[in-house]
Coordinates of C-alpha atoms in Angstrom, one line a residue:
M1 CA -0.2 0.0 -0.3
V2 CA 2.9 2.6 1.0
L3 CA 4.7 1.6 -2.1
A4 CA 1.9 2.1 -4.3
L5 CA 0.8 5.6 -2.7
A6 CA 4.6 6.6 -3.2
G7 CA 4.4 5.5 -6.7
L8 CA 1.7 7.3 -7.3
F9 CA 2.8 10.5 -5.7
A10 CA 5.8 10.2 -7.5
V11 CA 4.0 10.3 -11.2
L12 CA 2.0 13.2 -9.6
I13 CA 5.3 15.0 -9.0
F14 CA 7.3 14.2 -12.3
T15 CA 4.6 14.0 -15.1
P16 CA 4.3 17.9 -15.4
D17 CA 8.4 18.3 -15.8
A18 CA 7.9 15.5 -18.5
N19 CA 5.1 17.2 -20.5
H20 CA 7.1 20.4 -20.3
K21 CA 10.2 18.8 -21.8
D22 CA 8.1 16.9 -24.3
E23 CA 6.4 20.8 -25.2
S24 CA 10.2 22.3 -25.5
R25 CA 11.3 19.5 -27.8
Q26 CA 7.9 20.2 -30.0
A27 CA 8.8 23.8 -29.8
L28 CA 12.4 23.1 -31.1
A29 CA 11.6 21.2 -33.9
E30 CA 9.0 23.6 -35.1
T31 CA 11.4 26.3 -35.0
L32 CA 14.0 24.3 -36.9
R33 CA 11.1 23.6 -40.0
A34 CA 10.8 27.5 -40.5
P35 CA 11.2 28.5 -44.1
A36 CA 14.7 28.9 -45.3
V37 CA 13.6 32.8 -46.6
F38 CA 13.6 33.5 -43.0
P39 CA 16.9 34.8 -41.4
L40 CA 18.3 33.2 -38.3
S41 CA 17.6 36.1 -36.5
F42 CA 14.0 35.4 -36.7
Q43 CA 13.4 31.7 -36.7
S44 CA 14.0 31.6 -33.0
S45 CA 11.0 34.3 -32.7
I46 CA 8.7 32.4 -34.3
P47 CA 5.6 31.2 -32.1
T48 CA 4.7 27.6 -31.7
A49 CA 1.0 26.5 -32.4
S50 CA 0.6 26.0 -28.8
H51 CA 1.7 29.7 -27.8
A52 CA 0.0 31.1 -31.1
N53 CA -2.9 32.8 -29.7
R54 CA -1.0 34.7 -27.0
E55 CA 0.4 37.0 -29.7
V56 CA -1.4 40.2 -29.5
S57 CA -0.9 40.8 -33.2
Y58 CA -1.4 38.5 -36.3
R59 CA 0.7 39.6 -38.9
P60 CA 1.4 38.3 -42.4
V61 CA 5.1 37.3 -43.5
Y62 CA 6.0 38.1 -47.0
P63 CA 8.9 36.4 -49.1
Y64 CA 11.9 38.1 -49.2
S65 CA 11.3 40.4 -46.3
I66 CA 14.1 42.2 -44.9
I67 CA 12.5 42.3 -41.7
P68 CA 9.8 39.4 -41.4
G69 CA 6.5 40.3 -39.8
G70 CA 7.5 44.0 -40.9
V71 CA 7.5 46.9 -38.4
R72 CA 4.5 49.0 -37.3
S73 CA 6.2 51.8 -35.4
V74 CA 9.8 53.5 -35.2
K75 CA 10.7 51.7 -32.1
E76 CA 10.4 48.1 -33.9
L77 CA 12.5 49.3 -36.6
K78 CA 14.9 50.3 -34.2
N79 CA 14.7 47.0 -32.4
A80 CA 15.1 45.1 -35.8
I81 CA 18.3 47.2 -36.6
A82 CA 19.8 46.2 -33.1
H83 CA 19.4 42.9 -33.5
D84 CA 19.9 42.0 -37.0
P85 CA 23.6 42.6 -38.6
L86 CA 22.1 42.6 -42.3
V87 CA 19.2 45.1 -41.4
Q88 CA 21.9 47.4 -39.7
A89 CA 24.1 47.5 -42.6
H90 CA 20.9 48.0 -45.2
Y91 CA 19.2 51.0 -43.4
R92 CA 22.7 52.7 -42.5
G93 CA 21.9 56.4 -43.3
F94 CA 18.2 56.0 -42.3
D95 CA 17.9 58.8 -39.8
L96 CA 15.6 56.9 -37.1
G97 CA 15.5 60.3 -35.3
K98 CA 13.2 61.7 -38.2
A99 CA 11.4 58.6 -39.0
R100 CA 7.6 58.3 -39.0
I101 CA 4.9 56.4 -40.4
V102 CA 3.1 57.7 -43.5
Q103 CA 0.3 56.3 -46.1
L104 CA 0.4 56.3 -49.5
T105 CA -2.2 58.8 -51.1
K106 CA -1.8 57.0 -54.6
T107 CA -0.6 53.8 -56.5
R108 CA 3.1 53.7 -57.3
A109 CA 5.4 51.8 -59.1
V110 CA 9.1 51.4 -57.3
H111 CA 12.0 49.5 -57.5
V112 CA 12.2 47.3 -53.8
S113 CA 15.0 45.9 -51.8
Y114 CA 14.9 42.3 -51.1
R115 CA 16.5 39.7 -48.7
R116 CA 17.7 36.4 -50.1
G117 CA 19.7 34.1 -48.0
S118 CA 22.5 36.1 -46.4
G119 CA 22.5 39.0 -49.4
I120 CA 20.2 41.8 -50.1
Y121 CA 19.4 42.7 -53.7
W122 CA 17.1 45.3 -55.2
T123 CA 14.7 44.6 -58.4
K124 CA 15.2 45.6 -61.7
K125 CA 11.5 45.4 -62.4
R126 CA 9.0 47.7 -60.9
I127 CA 6.8 46.6 -57.9
T128 CA 3.2 48.1 -57.5
L129 CA 2.5 49.5 -54.3
S130 CA -1.0 50.5 -53.7
K131 CA -2.8 53.5 -52.4
G132 CA -3.4 53.0 -48.6
E133 CA -0.3 51.2 -48.1
T134 CA 1.6 52.5 -45.0
L135 CA 5.4 53.1 -45.4
I136 CA 8.3 54.3 -42.9
T137 CA 10.2 57.5 -43.7
D138 CA 12.8 59.9 -42.8
G139 CA 12.0 62.3 -45.3
K140 CA 14.5 61.0 -47.7
N141 CA 14.7 57.2 -47.5
T142 CA 11.3 54.8 -47.4
S143 CA 10.5 51.4 -46.7
R144 CA 7.4 49.2 -46.6
T145 CA 6.3 48.6 -43.0
R146 CA 4.8 45.3 -44.0
C147 CA 8.3 43.8 -44.5
G148 CA 11.0 46.5 -44.1
N149 CA 12.0 46.3 -47.8
R150 CA 13.2 49.8 -48.8
I151 CA 11.9 51.5 -52.0
S152 CA 13.4 53.5 -54.7
D153 CA 12.2 55.4 -58.0
P154 CA 15.4 54.9 -60.0
P155 CA 17.2 51.5 -60.1
V156 CA 19.5 50.7 -57.5
A157 CA 22.3 48.0 -57.5
P158 CA 22.9 45.0 -56.8
S159 CA 20.0 43.3 -58.6
S160 CA 20.1 39.4 -59.0
P161 CA 19.7 37.4 -62.5
D162 CA 17.7 35.2 -60.3
E163 CA 14.8 37.9 -59.5
P164 CA 11.7 36.5 -58.0
P165 CA 8.4 37.4 -60.2
P166 CA 6.7 40.7 -58.8
A167 CA 3.6 38.8 -58.0
L168 CA 5.5 36.6 -55.7
F169 CA 6.4 39.3 -53.3
D170 CA 2.4 40.0 -52.8
E171 CA 1.8 36.2 -51.4
P172 CA 2.2 35.8 -47.9
V173 CA 4.0 32.8 -46.3
V174 CA 2.7 33.2 -43.3
P175 CA -0.7 34.6 -43.9
P176 CA -2.7 35.8 -41.0
P177 CA -6.1 34.0 -39.5
A178 CA -9.4 35.5 -41.0
A179 CA -10.3 36.1 -37.5
P180 CA -8.5 35.1 -33.9
L181 CA -9.7 32.2 -32.7
S182 CA -9.3 33.3 -29.2
P183 CA -8.4 36.4 -27.6
P184 CA -4.7 36.3 -26.3
Y185 CA -4.2 34.7 -22.4
D186 CA -2.5 38.0 -21.2
S187 CA -5.2 40.2 -22.7
P188 CA -8.8 39.3 -21.4
P189 CA -11.8 41.5 -22.7
V190 CA -12.8 44.3 -21.1
T191 CA -16.5 45.7 -20.4
P192 CA -17.4 49.4 -20.9
G193 CA -17.6 49.3 -17.4
G194 CA -13.8 48.4 -17.0
S195 CA -14.3 45.0 -15.3
V196 CA -13.5 41.7 -16.6
P197 CA -16.7 39.8 -17.7
I198 CA -17.0 36.5 -15.9
V199 CA -18.0 33.7 -18.6
P200 CA -19.3 30.7 -17.5
I201 CA -18.2 27.3 -18.3
V202 CA -21.7 25.8 -18.5
P203 CA -25.2 27.3 -18.9
I204 CA -26.5 28.0 -15.6
F205 CA -30.0 26.8 -16.6
P206 CA -29.3 24.0 -19.5
G207 CA -32.9 23.5 -19.8
G208 CA -34.4 26.6 -19.3
G209 CA -35.3 29.4 -21.8
S210 CA -37.8 30.1 -24.5
P211 CA -37.4 27.8 -27.6
P212 CA -35.7 29.1 -31.0
P213 CA -37.4 31.3 -33.4
G214 CA -39.4 29.3 -35.9
G215 CA -41.0 26.5 -34.0
T216 CA -38.0 24.3 -34.1
K217 CA -37.3 21.9 -31.7
P218 CA -34.0 22.6 -29.4
P219 CA -31.6 20.8 -29.6
T220 CA -30.9 17.9 -26.7
P221 CA -28.7 19.3 -24.3
T222 CA -25.2 17.5 -23.9
P223 CA -24.6 15.5 -20.7
I224 CA -22.1 17.2 -18.5
L225 CA -19.4 15.1 -17.3
V226 CA -18.7 15.4 -13.7
P227 CA -14.8 14.8 -13.2
E228 CA -13.7 12.4 -10.6
P229 CA -12.1 13.9 -7.5
D230 CA -8.4 15.0 -7.8
T231 CA -6.2 12.0 -7.2
F232 CA -3.8 14.1 -5.5
Y233 CA -6.4 15.1 -3.2
L234 CA -7.3 11.4 -2.4
L235 CA -3.8 10.7 -1.4
I236 CA -3.7 13.6 0.9
V237 CA -7.0 12.4 2.4
S238 CA -5.4 9.0 3.0
L239 CA -2.5 9.6 4.3
P240 CA -3.3 10.3 7.6
V241 CA -5.7 7.0 7.7
L242 CA -2.5 5.5 6.6
W243 CA -0.5 6.8 9.6
L244 CA -3.0 5.7 11.7
V245 CA -2.9 2.5 10.9
L246 CA 0.7 1.7 10.7
K247 CA 0.8 3.2 14.3
K248 CA -1.8 0.8 15.5
R249 CA -0.1 -2.2 14.3
G250 CA 3.3 -1.0 15.2
S251 CA 2.0 -0.6 19.2

C-alpha cells in the first residue's frame, strides 16, 4: 500500500515536468522547420502553435522580407536594426530620429530591396505599391512597413539574375488568420464598465429559456461530465488514515 501511494505521488510530481520537456522539444522542432527565406535571427522568434494565441498581433509574413513580419512603429524598426546585422547594414543612413509612419495617397510603381539568403538585392522590375499602403520614412529614405523592404524610384544595385517575379512579393508565406480564434491569454476582454466579464463554463440553466424562433425543436443538451475527485486530493486524505493504521500495528 505504501509503495503504491509513493509511486502515485512520484507520478503526480514528475509528470508535469515530463510534459514540459516534450513541449520544449516540439517547440524546437517547429522552429527548425522555419522556411529558409527567414533569417536565423527571425527563426528563433516564431511562436509555436501552442502559444500562437498569446500573440497580440496577427501579421502576415511576406517572401524576401528584409524584416519578416514588418514593423508597425519606429521603435520596432530600431529593435530590428539593433538585433540583425544585415538589417543594420541595409538601413545605414536612415535617420531614425526623423522616422515616421506615412500612408500612400496614390498607387506607385517603384524598385524595392529584398532579402535572399544572406544577401540583399534590388529588383530590376518595378513593384506596384497600392494606395493606402503604409510606409516608414525619414523624409529621404522610405521602406514598406509590412516587410521592411526599402523602395527607390531609380534602379539601385545590386540586382540578381535570379529575381523573383513581382507577384511573388505579394503572396504571404505565413498568412494571418481571418479572425483570432480566441483572445490572447494575457489580454482578457474588458467591458465598458472596466471590469473583466465572467463567462460561465456551462449554462446556468441548461434546460431553461424559451424555444428558438421558427418553431424548431431545441437541440438535446449535451450531458455534462462530472470529473472524478482529484487523485492528489485523495492521496492527501488517505495519508492520515494510513499513518494511524501503521501506528496501531506498531503498538
